[in-house]
Amino acid sequence: MTDDAECVFCRIAAGKIPCTAVLETPDCLAFMDIGPLAEGHVLLIPKAHVVTLDEMSPEQSAALFRHLPSLVSAVQAATGCEGVNVLQNNGRAAHQEVMHVHVHVIPRNPGDTFHFNWPAGRYPPGRVEELVGKIRDHLAGGS
Ligand code: AMP
């Protein structure tokens, strides 16, 4: 979990690439997204290089996510948006393009241009119980 010289968000955290910061602590940085999905789109990152959320310790994730309530509140107040999507793309299959953990705070308004495809499905008989068992086992094993 060392800083990665090739990582754009490590470079931003180190002050080697400029950003428009809105919040900085010893562990975290929040700054304006360079390609906003809406005006006021903010990114929150840990300064340490971690690729995906599942690689973070509970302490690291707590230090990051503790800023979300005030960040969401500030973005809502500043933009006057009616809602906010808090989005964390985790892994390339989930549309993560910058491989350093980050959380998007995206202002939303009725009729805006950001859309989800949300193809809600149904489980075949027995499948949800099978998955619940596996997830519980992994949680109990701490992995
Ligand atoms: P993701 O698809 O979740 O990996 O999103 C990466 C986000 O990082 C995108 O919304 C980009 O616009 C944003 N981004 C990439 N480079 C920069 C940068 N130098 N400054 C601010 N935002 C950036």
Short mmCIF file of N, CA and C and ligand atoms in Angstrom, two decimals:
data_model
loop_
_atom_site.label_atom_id
_atom_site.label_comp_id
_atom_site.label_asym_id
_atom_site.label_seq_id
_atom_site.Cartn_x
_atom_site.Cartn_y
_atom_site.Cartn_z
N MET A 1 0.82 -1.19 0.00
CA MET A 1 0.00 0.00 0.00
C MET A 1 0.87 1.27 0.00
N THR A 2 1.98 1.20 -0.75
CA THR A 2 2.83 2.36 -0.88
C THR A 2 2.28 3.26 -1.97
N ASP A 3 2.74 4.50 -2.01
CA ASP A 3 2.30 5.39 -3.07
C ASP A 3 2.84 4.88 -4.39
N ASP A 4 2.02 5.03 -5.42
CA ASP A 4 2.35 4.51 -6.74
C ASP A 4 2.66 5.70 -7.65
N ALA A 5 3.92 5.77 -8.11
CA ALA A 5 4.36 6.92 -8.90
C ALA A 5 3.57 7.07 -10.19
N GLU A 6 2.97 5.97 -10.66
CA GLU A 6 2.22 6.02 -11.92
C GLU A 6 0.75 6.38 -11.69
N CYS A 7 0.32 6.44 -10.44
CA CYS A 7 -1.11 6.60 -10.14
C CYS A 7 -1.48 8.08 -10.09
N VAL A 8 -2.47 8.45 -10.91
CA VAL A 8 -2.85 9.87 -11.01
C VAL A 8 -3.37 10.39 -9.67
N PHE A 9 -4.09 9.58 -8.91
CA PHE A 9 -4.62 10.08 -7.64
C PHE A 9 -3.54 10.14 -6.56
N CYS A 10 -2.53 9.26 -6.62
CA CYS A 10 -1.37 9.41 -5.73
C CYS A 10 -0.63 10.70 -6.04
N ARG A 11 -0.53 11.00 -7.33
CA ARG A 11 0.17 12.22 -7.74
C ARG A 11 -0.59 13.46 -7.29
N ILE A 12 -1.92 13.38 -7.37
CA ILE A 12 -2.73 14.50 -6.87
C ILE A 12 -2.55 14.63 -5.35
N ALA A 13 -2.62 13.48 -4.64
CA ALA A 13 -2.49 13.51 -3.17
C ALA A 13 -1.13 14.07 -2.74
N ALA A 14 -0.11 13.82 -3.57
CA ALA A 14 1.24 14.30 -3.25
C ALA A 14 1.48 15.73 -3.71
N GLY A 15 0.48 16.34 -4.35
CA GLY A 15 0.62 17.72 -4.83
C GLY A 15 1.42 17.83 -6.11
N LYS A 16 1.64 16.69 -6.80
CA LYS A 16 2.43 16.73 -8.04
C LYS A 16 1.57 17.04 -9.25
N ILE A 17 0.26 16.81 -9.14
CA ILE A 17 -0.70 17.21 -10.17
C ILE A 17 -1.71 18.10 -9.45
N PRO A 18 -2.07 19.24 -10.05
CA PRO A 18 -3.01 20.13 -9.37
C PRO A 18 -4.42 19.56 -9.32
N CYS A 19 -5.16 19.95 -8.31
CA CYS A 19 -6.59 19.62 -8.23
C CYS A 19 -7.28 20.78 -7.55
N THR A 20 -8.59 20.80 -7.66
CA THR A 20 -9.37 21.81 -6.95
C THR A 20 -9.95 21.16 -5.71
N ALA A 21 -9.17 21.25 -4.63
CA ALA A 21 -9.53 20.55 -3.39
C ALA A 21 -10.65 21.28 -2.65
N VAL A 22 -11.53 20.50 -2.04
CA VAL A 22 -12.56 21.07 -1.17
C VAL A 22 -12.37 20.64 0.28
N LEU A 23 -11.60 19.58 0.48
CA LEU A 23 -11.39 19.05 1.84
C LEU A 23 -10.06 18.33 1.87
N GLU A 24 -9.27 18.58 2.91
CA GLU A 24 -8.02 17.82 3.05
C GLU A 24 -7.78 17.52 4.51
N THR A 25 -7.44 16.27 4.79
CA THR A 25 -7.03 15.84 6.14
C THR A 25 -5.71 15.10 5.96
N PRO A 26 -5.05 14.69 7.04
CA PRO A 26 -3.81 13.92 6.87
C PRO A 26 -4.01 12.65 6.05
N ASP A 27 -5.22 12.07 6.08
CA ASP A 27 -5.46 10.78 5.41
C ASP A 27 -6.22 10.87 4.10
N CYS A 28 -6.98 11.94 3.90
CA CYS A 28 -7.96 11.99 2.81
C CYS A 28 -7.92 13.31 2.07
N LEU A 29 -8.44 13.24 0.85
CA LEU A 29 -8.55 14.45 0.04
C LEU A 29 -9.86 14.36 -0.75
N ALA A 30 -10.56 15.49 -0.85
CA ALA A 30 -11.74 15.56 -1.71
C ALA A 30 -11.52 16.72 -2.68
N PHE A 31 -11.83 16.46 -3.95
CA PHE A 31 -11.58 17.47 -4.98
C PHE A 31 -12.60 17.32 -6.10
N MET A 32 -12.68 18.37 -6.93
CA MET A 32 -13.67 18.38 -8.00
C MET A 32 -13.24 17.41 -9.10
N ASP A 33 -14.21 16.61 -9.57
CA ASP A 33 -13.94 15.70 -10.69
C ASP A 33 -13.70 16.51 -11.95
N ILE A 34 -12.66 16.11 -12.70
CA ILE A 34 -12.26 16.85 -13.89
C ILE A 34 -13.26 16.65 -15.05
N GLY A 35 -14.04 15.59 -14.96
CA GLY A 35 -15.05 15.31 -15.99
C GLY A 35 -16.41 15.15 -15.35
N PRO A 36 -16.98 16.22 -14.81
CA PRO A 36 -18.16 16.09 -13.95
C PRO A 36 -19.38 15.54 -14.68
N LEU A 37 -20.08 14.62 -14.02
CA LEU A 37 -21.37 14.13 -14.53
C LEU A 37 -22.46 15.15 -14.24
N ALA A 38 -22.19 16.04 -13.32
CA ALA A 38 -23.08 17.17 -13.01
C ALA A 38 -22.21 18.22 -12.33
N GLU A 39 -22.63 19.48 -12.36
CA GLU A 39 -21.88 20.52 -11.66
C GLU A 39 -21.85 20.20 -10.18
N GLY A 40 -20.65 20.23 -9.59
CA GLY A 40 -20.51 19.91 -8.18
C GLY A 40 -20.07 18.48 -7.91
N HIS A 41 -19.80 17.71 -8.95
CA HIS A 41 -19.34 16.32 -8.82
C HIS A 41 -17.97 16.31 -8.13
N VAL A 42 -17.91 15.67 -6.97
CA VAL A 42 -16.71 15.65 -6.14
C VAL A 42 -16.22 14.21 -5.98
N LEU A 43 -14.91 14.06 -5.86
CA LEU A 43 -14.29 12.76 -5.56
C LEU A 43 -13.64 12.81 -4.19
N LEU A 44 -13.81 11.75 -3.42
CA LEU A 44 -13.16 11.62 -2.11
C LEU A 44 -12.21 10.44 -2.19
N ILE A 45 -10.95 10.66 -1.84
CA ILE A 45 -9.95 9.59 -1.94
C ILE A 45 -9.15 9.46 -0.64
N PRO A 46 -8.65 8.23 -0.37
CA PRO A 46 -7.61 8.12 0.66
C PRO A 46 -6.29 8.57 0.04
N LYS A 47 -5.42 9.19 0.82
CA LYS A 47 -4.14 9.61 0.25
C LYS A 47 -3.24 8.40 -0.04
N ALA A 48 -3.35 7.38 0.78
CA ALA A 48 -2.54 6.18 0.57
C ALA A 48 -3.06 5.42 -0.65
N HIS A 49 -2.16 4.78 -1.36
CA HIS A 49 -2.56 4.04 -2.55
C HIS A 49 -3.20 2.71 -2.18
N VAL A 50 -4.50 2.62 -2.41
CA VAL A 50 -5.25 1.38 -2.27
C VAL A 50 -6.07 1.26 -3.53
N VAL A 51 -6.04 0.09 -4.15
CA VAL A 51 -6.68 -0.05 -5.46
C VAL A 51 -8.20 -0.20 -5.33
N THR A 52 -8.62 -1.10 -4.45
CA THR A 52 -10.06 -1.35 -4.32
C THR A 52 -10.48 -1.33 -2.85
N LEU A 53 -11.77 -1.11 -2.67
CA LEU A 53 -12.33 -0.97 -1.32
C LEU A 53 -12.04 -2.17 -0.43
N ASP A 54 -12.12 -3.36 -1.00
CA ASP A 54 -11.93 -4.58 -0.21
C ASP A 54 -10.50 -4.73 0.29
N GLU A 55 -9.57 -3.90 -0.22
CA GLU A 55 -8.19 -3.94 0.26
C GLU A 55 -7.99 -3.02 1.46
N MET A 56 -9.00 -2.22 1.80
CA MET A 56 -8.83 -1.26 2.89
C MET A 56 -9.08 -1.92 4.23
N SER A 57 -8.35 -1.46 5.24
CA SER A 57 -8.62 -1.92 6.61
C SER A 57 -9.87 -1.19 7.11
N PRO A 58 -10.52 -1.73 8.15
CA PRO A 58 -11.65 -1.02 8.73
C PRO A 58 -11.28 0.40 9.15
N GLU A 59 -10.07 0.58 9.67
CA GLU A 59 -9.65 1.92 10.11
C GLU A 59 -9.49 2.87 8.93
N GLN A 60 -8.88 2.36 7.84
CA GLN A 60 -8.71 3.21 6.65
C GLN A 60 -10.06 3.59 6.05
N SER A 61 -10.97 2.63 5.98
CA SER A 61 -12.26 2.93 5.38
C SER A 61 -13.06 3.86 6.28
N ALA A 62 -12.95 3.69 7.59
CA ALA A 62 -13.66 4.60 8.50
C ALA A 62 -13.13 6.02 8.36
N ALA A 63 -11.80 6.15 8.20
CA ALA A 63 -11.20 7.48 8.05
C ALA A 63 -11.65 8.15 6.77
N LEU A 64 -11.98 7.36 5.76
CA LEU A 64 -12.45 7.91 4.48
C LEU A 64 -13.95 8.22 4.53
N PHE A 65 -14.74 7.22 4.89
CA PHE A 65 -16.20 7.35 4.78
C PHE A 65 -16.80 8.28 5.82
N ARG A 66 -16.06 8.60 6.87
CA ARG A 66 -16.59 9.51 7.87
C ARG A 66 -16.86 10.90 7.29
N HIS A 67 -16.20 11.22 6.18
CA HIS A 67 -16.38 12.55 5.58
C HIS A 67 -17.61 12.64 4.68
N LEU A 68 -18.23 11.51 4.38
CA LEU A 68 -19.32 11.55 3.40
C LEU A 68 -20.54 12.37 3.84
N PRO A 69 -21.01 12.24 5.07
CA PRO A 69 -22.19 13.04 5.43
C PRO A 69 -21.98 14.54 5.23
N SER A 70 -20.85 15.07 5.70
CA SER A 70 -20.64 16.52 5.56
C SER A 70 -20.37 16.90 4.11
N LEU A 71 -19.71 16.01 3.37
CA LEU A 71 -19.44 16.30 1.95
C LEU A 71 -20.75 16.32 1.15
N VAL A 72 -21.59 15.33 1.39
CA VAL A 72 -22.89 15.29 0.71
C VAL A 72 -23.70 16.54 1.06
N SER A 73 -23.70 16.88 2.32
CA SER A 73 -24.45 18.05 2.77
C SER A 73 -23.92 19.32 2.10
N ALA A 74 -22.60 19.47 2.03
CA ALA A 74 -22.00 20.67 1.44
C ALA A 74 -22.29 20.75 -0.06
N VAL A 75 -22.20 19.61 -0.75
CA VAL A 75 -22.46 19.59 -2.20
C VAL A 75 -23.93 19.92 -2.46
N GLN A 76 -24.81 19.37 -1.64
CA GLN A 76 -26.24 19.67 -1.82
C GLN A 76 -26.51 21.15 -1.59
N ALA A 77 -25.91 21.71 -0.53
CA ALA A 77 -26.15 23.12 -0.22
C ALA A 77 -25.55 24.02 -1.29
N ALA A 78 -24.36 23.67 -1.77
CA ALA A 78 -23.67 24.53 -2.75
C ALA A 78 -24.35 24.51 -4.11
N THR A 79 -24.87 23.35 -4.50
CA THR A 79 -25.44 23.23 -5.86
C THR A 79 -26.95 23.38 -5.87
N GLY A 80 -27.58 23.21 -4.72
CA GLY A 80 -29.04 23.22 -4.68
C GLY A 80 -29.67 21.99 -5.30
N CYS A 81 -28.88 20.93 -5.45
CA CYS A 81 -29.42 19.71 -6.06
C CYS A 81 -30.45 19.06 -5.13
N GLU A 82 -31.31 18.25 -5.74
CA GLU A 82 -32.38 17.62 -4.96
C GLU A 82 -31.94 16.29 -4.35
N GLY A 83 -30.92 15.69 -4.93
CA GLY A 83 -30.42 14.41 -4.42
C GLY A 83 -28.97 14.24 -4.80
N VAL A 84 -28.39 13.15 -4.32
CA VAL A 84 -26.97 12.87 -4.57
C VAL A 84 -26.80 11.37 -4.73
N ASN A 85 -26.03 10.96 -5.72
CA ASN A 85 -25.58 9.57 -5.77
C ASN A 85 -24.17 9.50 -5.20
N VAL A 86 -23.98 8.63 -4.21
CA VAL A 86 -22.65 8.32 -3.69
C VAL A 86 -22.27 7.00 -4.33
N LEU A 87 -21.23 7.05 -5.15
CA LEU A 87 -20.92 5.92 -6.03
C LEU A 87 -19.46 5.53 -5.87
N GLN A 88 -19.22 4.24 -5.70
CA GLN A 88 -17.84 3.76 -5.60
C GLN A 88 -17.69 2.62 -6.60
N ASN A 89 -17.04 2.91 -7.71
CA ASN A 89 -16.81 1.89 -8.73
C ASN A 89 -15.64 1.03 -8.28
N ASN A 90 -15.89 -0.23 -8.03
CA ASN A 90 -14.89 -1.11 -7.42
C ASN A 90 -14.50 -2.22 -8.39
N GLY A 91 -13.36 -2.03 -9.06
CA GLY A 91 -12.89 -3.01 -10.04
C GLY A 91 -13.27 -2.60 -11.46
N ARG A 92 -12.46 -3.10 -12.41
CA ARG A 92 -12.67 -2.68 -13.80
C ARG A 92 -14.05 -3.06 -14.32
N ALA A 93 -14.55 -4.22 -13.90
CA ALA A 93 -15.88 -4.65 -14.36
C ALA A 93 -16.97 -3.72 -13.86
N ALA A 94 -16.67 -2.97 -12.81
CA ALA A 94 -17.64 -2.04 -12.23
C ALA A 94 -17.35 -0.60 -12.68
N HIS A 95 -16.64 -0.47 -13.81
CA HIS A 95 -16.36 0.84 -14.40
C HIS A 95 -15.33 1.64 -13.63
N GLN A 96 -14.46 0.96 -12.85
CA GLN A 96 -13.36 1.69 -12.21
C GLN A 96 -12.27 1.91 -13.24
N GLU A 97 -12.00 3.17 -13.53
CA GLU A 97 -10.95 3.49 -14.51
C GLU A 97 -9.68 3.97 -13.84
N VAL A 98 -9.80 4.67 -12.72
CA VAL A 98 -8.62 5.07 -11.96
C VAL A 98 -8.46 4.06 -10.83
N MET A 99 -7.34 3.34 -10.84
CA MET A 99 -7.18 2.20 -9.93
C MET A 99 -6.59 2.65 -8.59
N HIS A 100 -7.28 3.56 -7.98
CA HIS A 100 -7.00 4.07 -6.63
C HIS A 100 -8.37 4.38 -6.05
N VAL A 101 -8.68 3.80 -4.92
CA VAL A 101 -10.05 3.92 -4.37
C VAL A 101 -10.52 5.37 -4.37
N HIS A 102 -11.75 5.56 -4.84
CA HIS A 102 -12.36 6.89 -4.79
C HIS A 102 -13.86 6.75 -4.71
N VAL A 103 -14.47 7.75 -4.10
CA VAL A 103 -15.92 7.77 -3.95
C VAL A 103 -16.44 9.00 -4.69
N HIS A 104 -17.38 8.77 -5.58
CA HIS A 104 -18.01 9.88 -6.31
C HIS A 104 -19.18 10.43 -5.49
N VAL A 105 -19.27 11.74 -5.42
CA VAL A 105 -20.47 12.41 -4.89
C VAL A 105 -21.05 13.20 -6.06
N ILE A 106 -22.20 12.75 -6.55
CA ILE A 106 -22.73 13.26 -7.81
C ILE A 106 -24.09 13.92 -7.56
N PRO A 107 -24.18 15.23 -7.75
CA PRO A 107 -25.47 15.90 -7.57
C PRO A 107 -26.50 15.39 -8.58
N ARG A 108 -27.73 15.24 -8.12
CA ARG A 108 -28.82 14.76 -8.98
C ARG A 108 -30.03 15.69 -8.90
N ASN A 109 -30.68 15.82 -10.04
CA ASN A 109 -31.92 16.59 -10.14
C ASN A 109 -32.88 15.87 -11.07
N PRO A 110 -34.17 16.07 -10.89
CA PRO A 110 -35.13 15.43 -11.78
C PRO A 110 -34.84 15.81 -13.23
N GLY A 111 -34.84 14.82 -14.10
CA GLY A 111 -34.66 15.09 -15.52
C GLY A 111 -33.22 15.32 -15.94
N ASP A 112 -32.25 15.07 -15.02
CA ASP A 112 -30.85 15.28 -15.42
C ASP A 112 -30.39 14.17 -16.38
N THR A 113 -29.13 14.27 -16.82
CA THR A 113 -28.70 13.40 -17.93
C THR A 113 -27.96 12.14 -17.48
N PHE A 114 -27.80 11.93 -16.20
CA PHE A 114 -27.09 10.76 -15.69
C PHE A 114 -28.12 9.66 -15.41
N HIS A 115 -27.96 8.51 -16.07
CA HIS A 115 -28.94 7.44 -15.90
C HIS A 115 -28.25 6.13 -15.53
N PHE A 116 -28.91 5.33 -14.71
CA PHE A 116 -28.49 3.97 -14.44
C PHE A 116 -29.32 3.00 -15.26
N ASN A 117 -28.68 1.95 -15.75
CA ASN A 117 -29.44 0.78 -16.16
C ASN A 117 -29.56 -0.09 -14.91
N TRP A 118 -30.76 -0.34 -14.43
CA TRP A 118 -30.96 -1.02 -13.14
C TRP A 118 -31.83 -2.25 -13.36
N PRO A 119 -31.23 -3.29 -13.92
CA PRO A 119 -32.04 -4.44 -14.36
C PRO A 119 -32.35 -5.41 -13.22
N ALA A 120 -33.25 -5.00 -12.34
CA ALA A 120 -33.59 -5.82 -11.17
C ALA A 120 -34.09 -7.19 -11.61
N GLY A 121 -33.55 -8.24 -10.98
CA GLY A 121 -33.92 -9.60 -11.38
C GLY A 121 -34.62 -10.35 -10.26
N ARG A 122 -34.72 -11.69 -10.43
CA ARG A 122 -35.28 -12.57 -9.40
C ARG A 122 -34.36 -13.79 -9.26
N TYR A 123 -34.29 -14.34 -8.03
CA TYR A 123 -33.49 -15.54 -7.82
C TYR A 123 -34.29 -16.79 -8.17
N PRO A 124 -33.65 -17.76 -8.80
CA PRO A 124 -34.31 -19.06 -8.92
C PRO A 124 -34.38 -19.74 -7.55
N PRO A 125 -35.27 -20.70 -7.36
CA PRO A 125 -35.42 -21.35 -6.05
C PRO A 125 -34.08 -21.88 -5.52
N GLY A 126 -33.79 -21.57 -4.26
CA GLY A 126 -32.60 -22.09 -3.58
C GLY A 126 -31.35 -21.25 -3.75
N ARG A 127 -31.33 -20.41 -4.74
CA ARG A 127 -30.09 -19.68 -5.04
C ARG A 127 -29.75 -18.64 -3.97
N VAL A 128 -30.76 -17.91 -3.50
CA VAL A 128 -30.45 -16.87 -2.51
C VAL A 128 -29.92 -17.50 -1.21
N GLU A 129 -30.48 -18.65 -0.81
CA GLU A 129 -30.01 -19.32 0.41
C GLU A 129 -28.55 -19.76 0.23
N GLU A 130 -28.25 -20.26 -0.97
CA GLU A 130 -26.88 -20.69 -1.26
C GLU A 130 -25.90 -19.52 -1.14
N LEU A 131 -26.30 -18.39 -1.70
CA LEU A 131 -25.43 -17.21 -1.65
C LEU A 131 -25.29 -16.66 -0.24
N VAL A 132 -26.38 -16.61 0.48
CA VAL A 132 -26.35 -16.12 1.87
C VAL A 132 -25.38 -16.96 2.69
N GLY A 133 -25.43 -18.27 2.52
CA GLY A 133 -24.52 -19.15 3.25
C GLY A 133 -23.07 -18.82 2.95
N LYS A 134 -22.78 -18.64 1.67
CA LYS A 134 -21.40 -18.36 1.28
C LYS A 134 -20.94 -16.99 1.81
N ILE A 135 -21.80 -15.99 1.68
CA ILE A 135 -21.41 -14.65 2.15
C ILE A 135 -21.18 -14.67 3.66
N ARG A 136 -22.09 -15.33 4.39
CA ARG A 136 -21.91 -15.42 5.86
C ARG A 136 -20.63 -16.14 6.22
N ASP A 137 -20.31 -17.20 5.49
CA ASP A 137 -19.07 -17.94 5.76
C ASP A 137 -17.86 -17.05 5.57
N HIS A 138 -17.86 -16.26 4.48
CA HIS A 138 -16.72 -15.37 4.23
C HIS A 138 -16.62 -14.29 5.29
N LEU A 139 -17.77 -13.75 5.70
CA LEU A 139 -17.75 -12.72 6.76
C LEU A 139 -17.24 -13.31 8.06
N ALA A 140 -17.67 -14.51 8.39
CA ALA A 140 -17.24 -15.15 9.64
C ALA A 140 -15.75 -15.47 9.60
N GLY A 141 -15.25 -15.76 8.38
CA GLY A 141 -13.83 -16.08 8.22
C GLY A 141 -12.97 -14.85 8.11
N GLY A 142 -13.61 -13.69 8.06
CA GLY A 142 -12.86 -12.44 7.97
C GLY A 142 -12.23 -12.22 6.62
N SER A 143 -12.69 -12.97 5.60
CA SER A 143 -12.08 -12.78 4.26
C SER A 143 -13.13 -12.39 3.25
P1 AMP B 1 -13.97 5.82 -12.18
O1 AMP B 1 -14.64 5.44 -13.48
O2 AMP B 1 -14.85 5.54 -10.98
O3 AMP B 1 -12.58 5.23 -12.04
O4 AMP B 1 -13.86 7.40 -12.23
C1 AMP B 1 -12.64 8.10 -12.28
C2 AMP B 1 -12.97 9.57 -12.21
O5 AMP B 1 -11.78 10.28 -12.02
C3 AMP B 1 -13.65 10.13 -13.48
O6 AMP B 1 -14.90 10.69 -13.13
C4 AMP B 1 -12.64 11.16 -13.97
O7 AMP B 1 -13.26 12.28 -14.55
C5 AMP B 1 -11.88 11.51 -12.69
N1 AMP B 1 -10.53 12.00 -12.91
C6 AMP B 1 -9.54 11.41 -13.60
N2 AMP B 1 -8.42 12.16 -13.55
C7 AMP B 1 -8.72 13.25 -12.80
C8 AMP B 1 -7.99 14.41 -12.39
N3 AMP B 1 -6.70 14.61 -12.74
N4 AMP B 1 -8.62 15.34 -11.61
C9 AMP B 1 -9.91 15.15 -11.24
N5 AMP B 1 -10.66 14.08 -11.60
C10 AMP B 1 -10.07 13.15 -12.38
#
